[in-house]
Coordinates of C-alpha atoms and ligand atoms in Angstrom, one line a residue:
M1 CA -36.8 -68.7 40.9
A2 CA -33.7 -70.3 42.4
S3 CA -33.0 -73.6 40.7
D4 CA -33.4 -75.6 43.9
K5 CA -36.7 -73.9 44.9
T6 CA -39.6 -76.2 45.0
F7 CA -42.7 -75.2 43.0
Y8 CA -45.2 -74.9 45.8
L9 CA -48.9 -74.7 45.1
T10 CA -51.8 -74.6 47.5
T11 CA -55.6 -74.9 47.4
P12 CA -57.8 -73.2 49.9
I13 CA -58.4 -75.4 52.9
Y14 CA -62.0 -76.4 52.9
Y15 CA -64.6 -76.0 55.6
V16 CA -65.7 -79.3 57.0
N17 CA -69.2 -78.2 57.8
D18 CA -70.3 -80.2 54.8
A19 CA -69.3 -82.7 52.2
P20 CA -67.4 -81.6 49.0
H21 CA -69.2 -80.3 46.0
I22 CA -68.0 -79.7 42.4
G23 CA -67.1 -76.1 43.3
H24 CA -64.5 -77.4 45.7
A25 CA -63.4 -80.0 43.2
Y26 CA -62.9 -77.4 40.5
T27 CA -60.2 -75.6 42.5
T28 CA -58.4 -78.8 43.6
V29 CA -58.5 -80.4 40.2
A30 CA -57.0 -77.2 38.7
G31 CA -54.2 -77.4 41.3
D32 CA -53.6 -81.1 40.6
V33 CA -53.4 -80.5 36.8
L34 CA -50.9 -77.6 37.3
T35 CA -48.7 -79.5 39.7
R36 CA -48.7 -82.6 37.6
W37 CA -47.7 -80.5 34.6
H38 CA -44.8 -79.0 36.6
R39 CA -43.7 -82.4 37.7
Q40 CA -43.6 -83.5 34.1
K41 CA -41.4 -80.5 33.5
G42 CA -39.0 -82.2 35.8
E43 CA -39.4 -79.7 38.6
S44 CA -39.5 -80.4 42.3
V45 CA -43.1 -79.8 43.3
W46 CA -45.1 -79.6 46.5
F47 CA -48.9 -79.6 46.4
L48 CA -50.9 -78.9 49.5
T49 CA -54.6 -79.1 50.3
G50 CA -56.4 -79.7 53.5
T51 CA -59.3 -78.7 55.8
D52 CA -60.4 -75.7 57.8
E53 CA -61.9 -77.0 61.0
H54 CA -62.3 -74.2 63.5
G55 CA -64.8 -71.4 63.9
E56 CA -68.5 -71.0 64.6
K57 CA -69.7 -72.5 61.3
V58 CA -68.1 -75.9 61.9
M59 CA -68.9 -75.8 65.7
N60 CA -72.6 -75.1 65.0
T61 CA -72.8 -77.9 62.4
A62 CA -71.3 -80.4 64.9
A63 CA -73.8 -79.3 67.6
Q64 CA -76.7 -79.8 65.1
N65 CA -75.4 -83.3 64.6
N66 CA -75.0 -84.0 68.4
V67 CA -71.3 -84.7 68.3
S68 CA -68.3 -82.7 69.4
P69 CA -66.6 -80.5 66.9
Q70 CA -63.5 -82.7 66.8
E71 CA -65.6 -85.9 66.2
W72 CA -67.5 -84.1 63.5
C73 CA -64.2 -83.0 61.8
D74 CA -62.6 -86.4 62.0
K75 CA -65.7 -88.1 60.5
L76 CA -66.0 -85.6 57.6
V77 CA -62.3 -85.6 56.8
E78 CA -62.0 -89.4 56.8
E79 CA -65.4 -90.3 55.3
A80 CA -65.9 -87.4 52.9
W81 CA -62.9 -85.2 52.0
K82 CA -60.0 -87.6 51.8
P83 CA -61.9 -90.2 49.9
N84 CA -63.3 -87.5 47.5
W85 CA -59.7 -86.4 46.6
R86 CA -58.6 -90.1 46.2
D87 CA -61.6 -90.8 43.9
L88 CA -60.7 -87.7 41.8
N89 CA -57.1 -88.9 41.5
I90 CA -55.6 -85.9 43.2
A91 CA -51.9 -86.3 43.8
N92 CA -51.4 -83.9 46.8
D93 CA -48.1 -84.2 48.7
D94 CA -49.6 -83.3 52.0
F95 CA -53.0 -82.8 53.6
I96 CA -53.2 -80.3 56.5
R97 CA -55.9 -80.1 59.1
T98 CA -56.1 -77.0 61.3
T99 CA -56.8 -79.2 64.3
E100 CA -53.4 -80.9 64.1
P101 CA -50.8 -80.0 66.7
R102 CA -48.2 -79.2 64.0
H103 CA -50.5 -76.4 62.8
Q104 CA -51.8 -75.1 66.2
E105 CA -48.3 -74.9 67.8
R106 CA -46.9 -72.9 64.9
V107 CA -49.9 -70.6 64.7
Q108 CA -49.5 -69.7 68.4
K109 CA -45.8 -69.1 68.0
F110 CA -46.4 -66.9 64.9
L111 CA -49.0 -64.8 66.7
Q112 CA -46.8 -64.4 69.8
G113 CA -44.1 -63.2 67.4
L114 CA -46.4 -60.5 65.9
K115 CA -47.4 -59.4 69.5
D116 CA -43.8 -59.1 70.5
K117 CA -43.1 -56.9 67.4
G118 CA -46.0 -54.6 68.5
F119 CA -48.5 -55.5 65.7
I120 CA -51.2 -56.8 68.0
Y121 CA -53.2 -54.7 70.4
Q122 CA -56.4 -55.0 72.5
G123 CA -59.6 -53.3 71.3
K124 CA -63.3 -53.6 71.0
Y125 CA -65.1 -55.0 67.9
E126 CA -68.6 -53.8 67.4
G127 CA -70.3 -54.7 64.1
P128 CA -71.8 -57.3 61.9
Y129 CA -70.4 -60.8 61.4
C130 CA -71.5 -63.5 58.9
I131 CA -71.0 -67.0 60.2
G132 CA -71.4 -68.4 56.7
C133 CA -68.4 -66.4 55.5
E134 CA -66.7 -66.3 58.9
E135 CA -66.1 -62.6 58.2
F136 CA -66.4 -59.3 59.9
K137 CA -68.6 -57.4 57.5
L138 CA -68.5 -53.8 56.3
P139 CA -71.8 -51.9 55.8
G140 CA -71.4 -52.1 52.0
D141 CA -71.3 -55.9 52.3
L142 CA -74.9 -56.1 53.5
D143 CA -78.2 -56.0 51.8
E144 CA -81.0 -55.1 54.2
G145 CA -79.0 -56.5 57.1
K146 CA -78.3 -59.7 55.3
C147 CA -75.0 -61.0 54.0
K148 CA -75.0 -60.6 50.2
V149 CA -73.2 -63.9 49.7
H150 CA -75.3 -66.1 52.0
G151 CA -78.6 -64.1 51.9
R152 CA -78.9 -64.7 55.7
P153 CA -79.0 -62.3 58.6
V154 CA -75.7 -61.4 60.1
E155 CA -74.8 -61.5 63.9
M156 CA -74.1 -58.3 65.7
L157 CA -71.0 -58.7 67.7
S158 CA -69.7 -56.6 70.6
E159 CA -66.5 -58.1 71.9
E160 CA -63.3 -57.2 73.5
N161 CA -60.8 -58.7 71.1
W162 CA -57.2 -58.6 70.0
F163 CA -56.5 -56.7 66.8
F164 CA -53.8 -56.9 64.1
K165 CA -52.5 -53.6 62.7
L166 CA -53.5 -54.5 59.2
S167 CA -53.9 -50.9 58.1
A168 CA -50.2 -50.3 58.6
F169 CA -49.4 -52.5 55.6
V170 CA -51.6 -50.8 53.1
P171 CA -48.9 -48.7 51.4
Q172 CA -46.6 -51.8 51.1
L173 CA -49.4 -53.9 49.7
I174 CA -50.3 -51.2 47.1
E175 CA -46.6 -51.0 46.1
R176 CA -46.4 -54.8 45.8
Y177 CA -49.4 -55.1 43.4
K178 CA -48.3 -52.1 41.3
S179 CA -44.7 -53.3 40.9
H180 CA -45.6 -57.0 40.6
P181 CA -48.8 -57.3 38.5
E182 CA -48.3 -61.1 38.4
A183 CA -48.8 -61.2 42.2
C184 CA -52.5 -61.1 41.9
E185 CA -54.3 -62.5 38.8
P186 CA -56.4 -62.3 36.7
T187 CA -56.2 -58.5 36.0
S188 CA -59.8 -58.0 37.2
A189 CA -58.8 -59.5 40.6
R190 CA -55.8 -57.3 40.9
N191 CA -57.9 -54.2 40.1
E192 CA -60.5 -55.2 42.7
V193 CA -57.8 -55.6 45.3
L194 CA -56.1 -52.3 44.4
A195 CA -59.4 -50.4 44.5
F196 CA -60.1 -51.9 47.9
L197 CA -56.7 -50.9 49.2
E198 CA -57.0 -47.4 47.8
S199 CA -60.7 -46.9 48.8
K200 CA -61.7 -43.8 50.8
E201 CA -63.0 -45.9 53.8
G202 CA -59.5 -47.4 53.9
V203 CA -58.6 -50.8 55.3
S204 CA -59.2 -51.0 59.0
D205 CA -57.3 -53.1 61.5
L206 CA -58.5 -56.7 61.9
S207 CA -60.0 -58.4 65.0
I208 CA -58.1 -61.6 65.2
S209 CA -59.7 -63.2 68.2
R210 CA -63.1 -64.2 69.4
S211 CA -64.3 -64.6 73.0
T212 CA -67.8 -65.9 72.8
F213 CA -67.0 -69.5 71.9
D214 CA -64.1 -71.8 72.3
W215 CA -63.7 -73.9 69.1
G216 CA -60.4 -72.6 68.0
I217 CA -56.7 -72.2 68.8
P218 CA -56.3 -70.3 72.2
V219 CA -54.6 -67.0 72.0
P220 CA -51.3 -67.9 73.8
W221 CA -51.3 -65.0 76.3
D222 CA -55.1 -64.8 76.8
T223 CA -56.6 -68.3 76.8
D224 CA -60.1 -67.0 77.2
Q225 CA -60.0 -66.0 73.6
V226 CA -59.6 -68.2 70.5
I227 CA -57.8 -67.0 67.3
Y228 CA -60.1 -65.8 64.6
V229 CA -60.7 -68.7 62.2
W230 CA -59.3 -66.9 59.1
F231 CA -56.1 -65.8 60.8
D232 CA -55.6 -69.5 61.9
A233 CA -56.6 -70.9 58.4
L234 CA -54.4 -68.7 56.3
L235 CA -51.4 -69.7 58.2
N236 CA -51.9 -73.3 57.1
Y237 CA -49.9 -72.6 53.9
A238 CA -46.8 -71.9 56.0
T239 CA -47.3 -74.1 59.0
A240 CA -47.6 -77.2 56.7
V241 CA -44.1 -76.6 55.5
G242 CA -42.4 -75.8 58.8
L243 CA -43.1 -72.1 59.6
G244 CA -40.9 -70.9 62.4
D245 CA -38.9 -74.1 62.9
A246 CA -35.2 -73.9 63.5
P247 CA -33.3 -73.6 60.2
D248 CA -31.4 -76.9 60.7
S249 CA -34.5 -78.9 61.7
E250 CA -36.5 -80.9 59.2
G251 CA -39.3 -78.3 59.2
G252 CA -36.8 -75.4 58.8
K253 CA -35.2 -77.1 55.8
K254 CA -38.6 -77.8 54.2
F255 CA -39.5 -74.1 54.7
A256 CA -36.3 -72.9 53.2
Q257 CA -36.9 -75.1 50.1
T258 CA -40.6 -74.3 49.6
W259 CA -41.4 -70.8 50.9
P260 CA -42.7 -68.5 49.5
A261 CA -45.6 -70.4 47.9
D262 CA -45.5 -69.9 44.1
V263 CA -49.3 -70.0 43.6
H264 CA -52.2 -69.8 46.0
L265 CA -55.3 -70.9 44.1
V266 CA -58.5 -69.5 45.4
G267 CA -62.1 -68.8 44.4
K268 CA -62.9 -65.1 43.9
D269 CA -65.0 -65.1 47.0
I270 CA -62.0 -65.4 49.2
L271 CA -59.6 -63.1 47.3
R272 CA -59.4 -60.3 49.9
F273 CA -58.3 -62.7 52.6
H274 CA -55.5 -64.0 50.4
A275 CA -54.4 -60.8 48.7
V276 CA -54.8 -58.3 51.6
I277 CA -54.8 -60.0 55.0
W278 CA -52.4 -62.9 54.3
P279 CA -49.5 -60.9 52.7
A280 CA -49.9 -58.3 55.5
M281 CA -49.5 -61.0 58.1
L282 CA -46.3 -62.2 56.3
M283 CA -45.0 -58.6 55.9
A284 CA -45.5 -58.1 59.7
A285 CA -43.4 -61.2 60.3
E286 CA -40.8 -60.1 57.8
L287 CA -41.4 -63.2 55.7
P288 CA -41.5 -63.3 51.9
V289 CA -45.0 -63.0 50.4
P290 CA -46.4 -65.5 47.9
G291 CA -45.5 -65.3 44.2
K292 CA -49.1 -65.3 43.0
V293 CA -52.7 -65.4 44.3
F294 CA -54.9 -66.5 41.4
A295 CA -58.7 -66.0 41.9
H296 CA -60.8 -68.2 39.7
G297 CA -64.5 -67.8 39.0
W298 CA -67.5 -69.6 40.3
L299 CA -69.4 -72.5 39.0
L300 CA -72.9 -71.3 38.7
V301 CA -76.2 -73.1 39.0
G302 CA -79.3 -71.1 37.8
G303 CA -77.0 -68.0 37.5
E304 CA -75.9 -68.1 41.1
K305 CA -72.8 -69.4 42.9
M306 CA -73.4 -73.1 43.4
S307 CA -73.4 -73.8 47.1
K308 CA -74.6 -76.4 49.6
S309 CA -76.2 -73.8 51.8
K310 CA -78.5 -72.8 48.9
L311 CA -79.1 -76.5 48.1
T312 CA -77.6 -76.2 44.7
G313 CA -74.5 -78.2 45.5
I314 CA -73.7 -81.1 43.2
A315 CA -71.5 -83.9 44.5
P316 CA -68.6 -84.8 42.2
S317 CA -69.8 -88.4 42.3
D318 CA -73.1 -87.4 40.6
I319 CA -71.0 -86.5 37.6
T320 CA -68.2 -89.0 37.7
S321 CA -70.6 -91.9 38.0
H322 CA -71.9 -91.0 34.6
F323 CA -69.0 -89.5 32.7
G324 CA -66.0 -91.0 34.6
V325 CA -63.3 -89.2 36.6
D326 CA -61.1 -88.1 33.8
A327 CA -63.9 -86.5 31.8
F328 CA -64.8 -84.6 35.0
R329 CA -61.3 -83.4 35.4
Y330 CA -61.2 -82.4 31.7
Y331 CA -64.5 -80.7 31.3
F332 CA -64.5 -77.8 33.7
L333 CA -61.0 -76.7 32.8
R334 CA -61.8 -77.0 29.1
A335 CA -65.1 -75.4 29.1
I336 CA -64.6 -72.4 31.4
P337 CA -61.9 -69.8 31.1
F338 CA -60.0 -69.9 34.4
G339 CA -60.8 -66.7 36.1
S340 CA -64.4 -66.4 34.7
D341 CA -67.7 -67.7 36.1
G342 CA -69.2 -70.6 34.2
S343 CA -72.5 -72.5 34.3
F344 CA -72.5 -76.3 34.6
S345 CA -74.8 -77.9 32.1
W346 CA -75.3 -81.6 31.7
E347 CA -76.0 -81.1 28.0
D348 CA -72.8 -79.2 27.3
M349 CA -70.8 -81.8 29.2
S350 CA -72.4 -84.6 27.2
A351 CA -71.7 -82.8 24.0
R352 CA -68.1 -82.3 24.7
Y353 CA -67.6 -85.8 26.1
T354 CA -68.9 -87.2 22.9
S355 CA -67.3 -84.9 20.3
E356 CA -63.9 -84.2 21.9
L357 CA -63.2 -87.1 24.1
A358 CA -65.0 -90.1 22.6
N359 CA -64.8 -89.1 18.9
D360 CA -61.7 -87.0 18.5
F361 CA -59.3 -88.5 21.1
G362 CA -60.8 -91.9 21.9
N363 CA -61.5 -92.9 18.3
L364 CA -58.1 -91.8 17.0
A365 CA -56.4 -94.0 19.6
S366 CA -58.7 -97.0 19.0
R367 CA -58.5 -96.7 15.2
L368 CA -54.7 -96.5 15.4
I369 CA -54.4 -99.6 17.5
A370 CA -56.8 -101.6 15.4
M371 CA -54.9 -100.7 12.2
I372 CA -51.5 -101.5 13.8
E373 CA -52.9 -104.9 14.8
K374 CA -54.4 -105.5 11.4
Y375 CA -51.7 -104.2 9.1
C376 CA -48.5 -104.5 11.2
D377 CA -49.0 -107.6 13.3
G378 CA -49.5 -105.5 16.4
K379 CA -46.1 -103.9 16.3
I380 CA -45.3 -100.2 15.9
P381 CA -43.6 -99.9 12.4
A382 CA -40.2 -98.3 11.8
V383 CA -39.7 -94.6 12.6
A384 CA -41.0 -92.2 9.9
T385 CA -41.4 -88.4 9.9
D386 CA -44.1 -86.1 8.7
A387 CA -42.7 -82.6 8.7
G388 CA -46.1 -80.9 8.9
L389 CA -47.2 -82.9 12.0
S390 CA -43.9 -82.7 13.6
G391 CA -43.7 -78.9 13.2
L392 CA -47.3 -78.6 14.5
L393 CA -46.4 -80.7 17.5
T394 CA -43.5 -78.5 18.4
E395 CA -45.8 -75.5 18.3
T396 CA -48.5 -77.3 20.2
V397 CA -46.2 -78.2 23.1
A398 CA -44.8 -74.7 23.4
K399 CA -48.3 -73.2 23.3
A400 CA -49.7 -75.7 25.8
D401 CA -46.7 -75.3 28.2
A402 CA -46.9 -71.5 28.1
A403 CA -50.7 -71.5 28.6
I404 CA -50.9 -74.0 31.4
C405 CA -48.0 -72.4 33.3
A406 CA -49.9 -69.1 33.0
L407 CA -53.0 -70.9 34.4
D408 CA -54.8 -70.6 31.1
F409 CA -56.0 -74.2 31.2
Q410 CA -58.6 -73.6 28.5
G411 CA -56.0 -72.2 26.2
G412 CA -53.6 -75.1 26.9
I413 CA -56.2 -77.8 26.4
T414 CA -57.5 -76.1 23.3
A415 CA -54.0 -76.2 21.7
I416 CA -53.7 -79.9 22.6
M417 CA -57.2 -80.8 21.2
D418 CA -56.5 -78.8 18.0
F419 CA -53.5 -81.0 17.5
C420 CA -55.7 -84.0 18.1
K421 CA -58.1 -82.8 15.4
R422 CA -55.2 -82.3 13.0
A423 CA -54.0 -85.9 13.6
N424 CA -57.5 -87.1 12.8
G425 CA -57.5 -85.0 9.7
Y426 CA -54.2 -86.6 8.7
V427 CA -55.6 -90.1 9.0
T428 CA -58.8 -89.2 7.1
E429 CA -56.7 -87.6 4.3
K430 CA -54.2 -90.4 4.0
E431 CA -56.8 -93.2 4.1
P432 CA -54.4 -95.9 5.4
W433 CA -57.2 -98.5 4.8
A434 CA -57.2 -97.7 1.1
I435 CA -53.3 -97.7 0.9
A436 CA -53.4 -101.1 2.6
K437 CA -55.2 -102.6 -0.4
D438 CA -52.1 -102.2 -2.5
P439 CA -49.1 -104.2 -1.3
A440 CA -46.8 -102.0 -3.4
R441 CA -47.6 -99.1 -1.1
N442 CA -46.7 -100.9 2.2
Q443 CA -43.9 -98.5 3.1
E444 CA -46.4 -95.6 2.7
L445 CA -48.9 -97.4 4.9
F446 CA -46.3 -98.0 7.6
D447 CA -45.2 -94.4 7.5
V448 CA -48.7 -93.1 7.9
L449 CA -49.3 -95.5 10.8
Y450 CA -46.0 -94.5 12.5
N451 CA -46.8 -90.8 12.2
T452 CA -50.2 -91.4 13.6
A453 CA -48.8 -93.4 16.5
E454 CA -46.4 -90.5 17.3
C455 CA -49.3 -88.1 17.5
V456 CA -51.1 -90.5 19.9
R457 CA -48.0 -90.9 21.9
A458 CA -47.6 -87.1 22.2
L459 CA -51.3 -86.6 23.0
A460 CA -51.2 -89.2 25.8
V461 CA -48.3 -87.3 27.5
L462 CA -49.8 -83.9 26.9
L463 CA -53.1 -85.0 28.4
H464 CA -51.7 -87.0 31.2
P465 CA -51.8 -84.2 33.9
I466 CA -55.5 -83.6 33.0
M467 CA -56.6 -87.2 32.5
P468 CA -54.1 -89.4 34.4
A469 CA -55.9 -92.8 34.4
T470 CA -57.2 -92.8 30.8
T471 CA -53.8 -91.8 29.4
E472 CA -52.1 -94.5 31.5
T473 CA -54.4 -97.1 29.9
L474 CA -53.6 -95.7 26.5
W475 CA -49.9 -95.7 27.3
A476 CA -50.0 -99.4 28.1
A477 CA -52.1 -100.1 25.0
L478 CA -49.5 -98.3 22.8
G479 CA -46.8 -100.6 24.2
A480 CA -45.0 -97.5 25.5
Q481 CA -45.1 -98.6 29.1
A482 CA -42.8 -101.5 28.2
T483 CA -40.5 -99.5 26.0
L484 CA -40.4 -96.0 27.4
G485 CA -41.4 -96.6 31.1
S486 CA -44.1 -94.9 33.1
I487 CA -46.0 -92.1 31.4
A488 CA -45.6 -89.8 34.4
L489 CA -41.9 -89.8 33.9
Q490 CA -42.1 -88.5 30.3
K491 CA -40.9 -84.9 30.2
V492 CA -42.7 -82.0 28.6
A493 CA -39.4 -80.9 27.0
D494 CA -39.2 -84.3 25.2
I495 CA -42.8 -84.5 23.9
A496 CA -42.0 -82.8 20.6
T497 CA -39.0 -85.1 19.8
W498 CA -40.4 -86.9 16.8
G499 CA -39.5 -90.6 16.7
T500 CA -39.7 -91.1 20.4
L501 CA -42.0 -94.2 20.2
P502 CA -39.7 -97.1 19.5
A503 CA -40.4 -99.3 16.5
D504 CA -41.6 -102.8 17.5
S505 CA -43.4 -101.6 20.6
V506 CA -46.3 -104.1 20.9
V507 CA -49.7 -102.6 21.0
T508 CA -52.7 -104.3 22.7
K509 CA -56.3 -103.5 22.3
G510 CA -57.3 -102.3 25.7
A511 CA -60.6 -101.1 27.1
V512 CA -62.5 -98.4 25.2
L513 CA -61.1 -95.1 26.6
F514 CA -64.4 -93.1 26.6
P515 CA -67.4 -95.5 26.4
R516 CA -70.6 -94.4 24.8
L517 CA -72.8 -92.7 27.4
E518 CA -75.8 -94.5 28.8
E519 CA -79.0 -92.5 28.6
K520 CA -79.2 -90.4 31.8
Q521 CA -82.0 -91.7 34.1
Ligands
LIG1 N1 -62.2 -72.3 54.6 C1 -62.2 -71.2 53.7 C2 -60.8 -71.1 52.9 C3 -59.7 -70.9 53.8 S1 -58.2 -70.9 52.9 C4 -57.1 -70.4 54.0 C5 -63.3 -71.5 52.6 N2 -63.7 -72.7 52.5 S2 -64.9 -73.2 51.5 O1 -65.0 -74.6 51.7 O2 -66.1 -72.4 51.8 O3 -64.5 -72.8 50.0 C6 -63.2 -72.9 49.6 C7 -63.2 -72.7 48.1 O4 -64.0 -73.6 47.4 C8 -63.5 -71.4 47.5 O5 -62.7 -70.4 47.6 C9 -63.5 -71.8 46.0 O6 -62.2 -72.0 45.7 C10 -64.2 -73.1 46.1 N3 -65.6 -73.0 45.8 C11 -66.7 -73.1 46.6 N4 -67.8 -72.9 45.9 C12 -67.5 -72.7 44.6 C13 -68.2 -72.6 43.4 N5 -69.6 -72.6 43.4 N6 -67.5 -72.4 42.3 C14 -66.2 -72.5 42.3 N7 -65.5 -72.6 43.4 C15 -66.1 -72.6 44.6 O7 -63.7 -70.5 52.0

């Protein structure tokens, strides 16, 4: 990566036919954690999320609610989606809506460019279409005429449409994934994409317009047709950073600095759109393809993909109102290997909250602050070193950094929490409360407390991208805000520097970081 290239990460843009559920939040929180981590590495970062507002699904939902599609989208975006991301402490740099002029104009220009290059032609689409997926289906995608994903009957379309020569890019796509295995992860996702690209039926050209409704971006040269919602939506990743703008304009400069995206985070249900159609569109336009498409697994309820349409959707607030926002952000990344499916269970979340967050992390912090108040007049004692802890911290930071940058959130968090366990073990073994009984052992007491404080300081910074609010509270309680400045400015490369927390930092007993859970009603 060129040193001035911005680390650019995207989430899918979400359909606004309904309010967000925890499946959507899973993707966006993962993106937020990864981008916060990269910011703490001192990199320039751009984090994009947004909403997918065109297509039949959104149009039909608006009609059912007796409002125009635009009114429906405005309402959902302002009253549900944006507040949801604010509540979850998501630090996105931009939020794109596909109904914005900046997007629509650039999409039209892009499509015109592909037509001018000869990649768009007129044809007839006849076949099944699932409105839930907004996808032209293959016979193998159906089960007794129903979409396998939504379990609902598909529509049979017969339309004169515009087509994109997708099939022309198959050899280039195969070559890309064979020579750049990191371009599609995890391995199971790359294998699936390669099998699809190499399948006997082959990849056919793609209908990229619809003529039977009008909620979409008009095809610039044939305004009776609107652009197929996925062709429109995928382009958001590039339109949001200035696709097609003159090189010396603001948009052009932004594009040069951010494109190609480093990571597109997606759920495995929308892998093909991102790993086949999207790079082919870019190849046709002679633009660089994204560095990585990472397909994570599904949150399951009752063994099935959790979804609003199956009435299994859980709102993030159902969980955050009980466990708090930071425990929510922590839990899913900690409990489920990123790339695999995982079931949400209230019991498992309660168990981890209590053992890992309240007992291991919260208690370590509160015991430390209570002892510094009691034995050191509330001031961090003079710098001391414990070679064992310091060595383990160096290893932990390296492990966590490598894992998180490789999107192995579970591995990264496990390494951090193992260090937390070791710090607890250190306190238990050293028994500072026993040492404190003997004034002759004061120095020993101060050393133990300083070493513990350093562990807590490091844990706060390591966990900051995952639990920003709680670690900020802890940072202030440690007195580090006053002596070291904002926690978000602490660099990953400096975490393992033992002795960072200055002596005489004044601790204050703050609020309990992870309060005891109330009985669930
Ligand atoms: N609008 C398209 C994406 C266009 S991107 C150019 C779309 N939207 S969606 O709202 O239906 O879903 C978006 C994403 O939400 C999924 O890919 C996935 O990342 C996430 N999830 C939705 N349900 C989920 C689960 N049950 N579990 C995990 N993630 C899920 O598809």
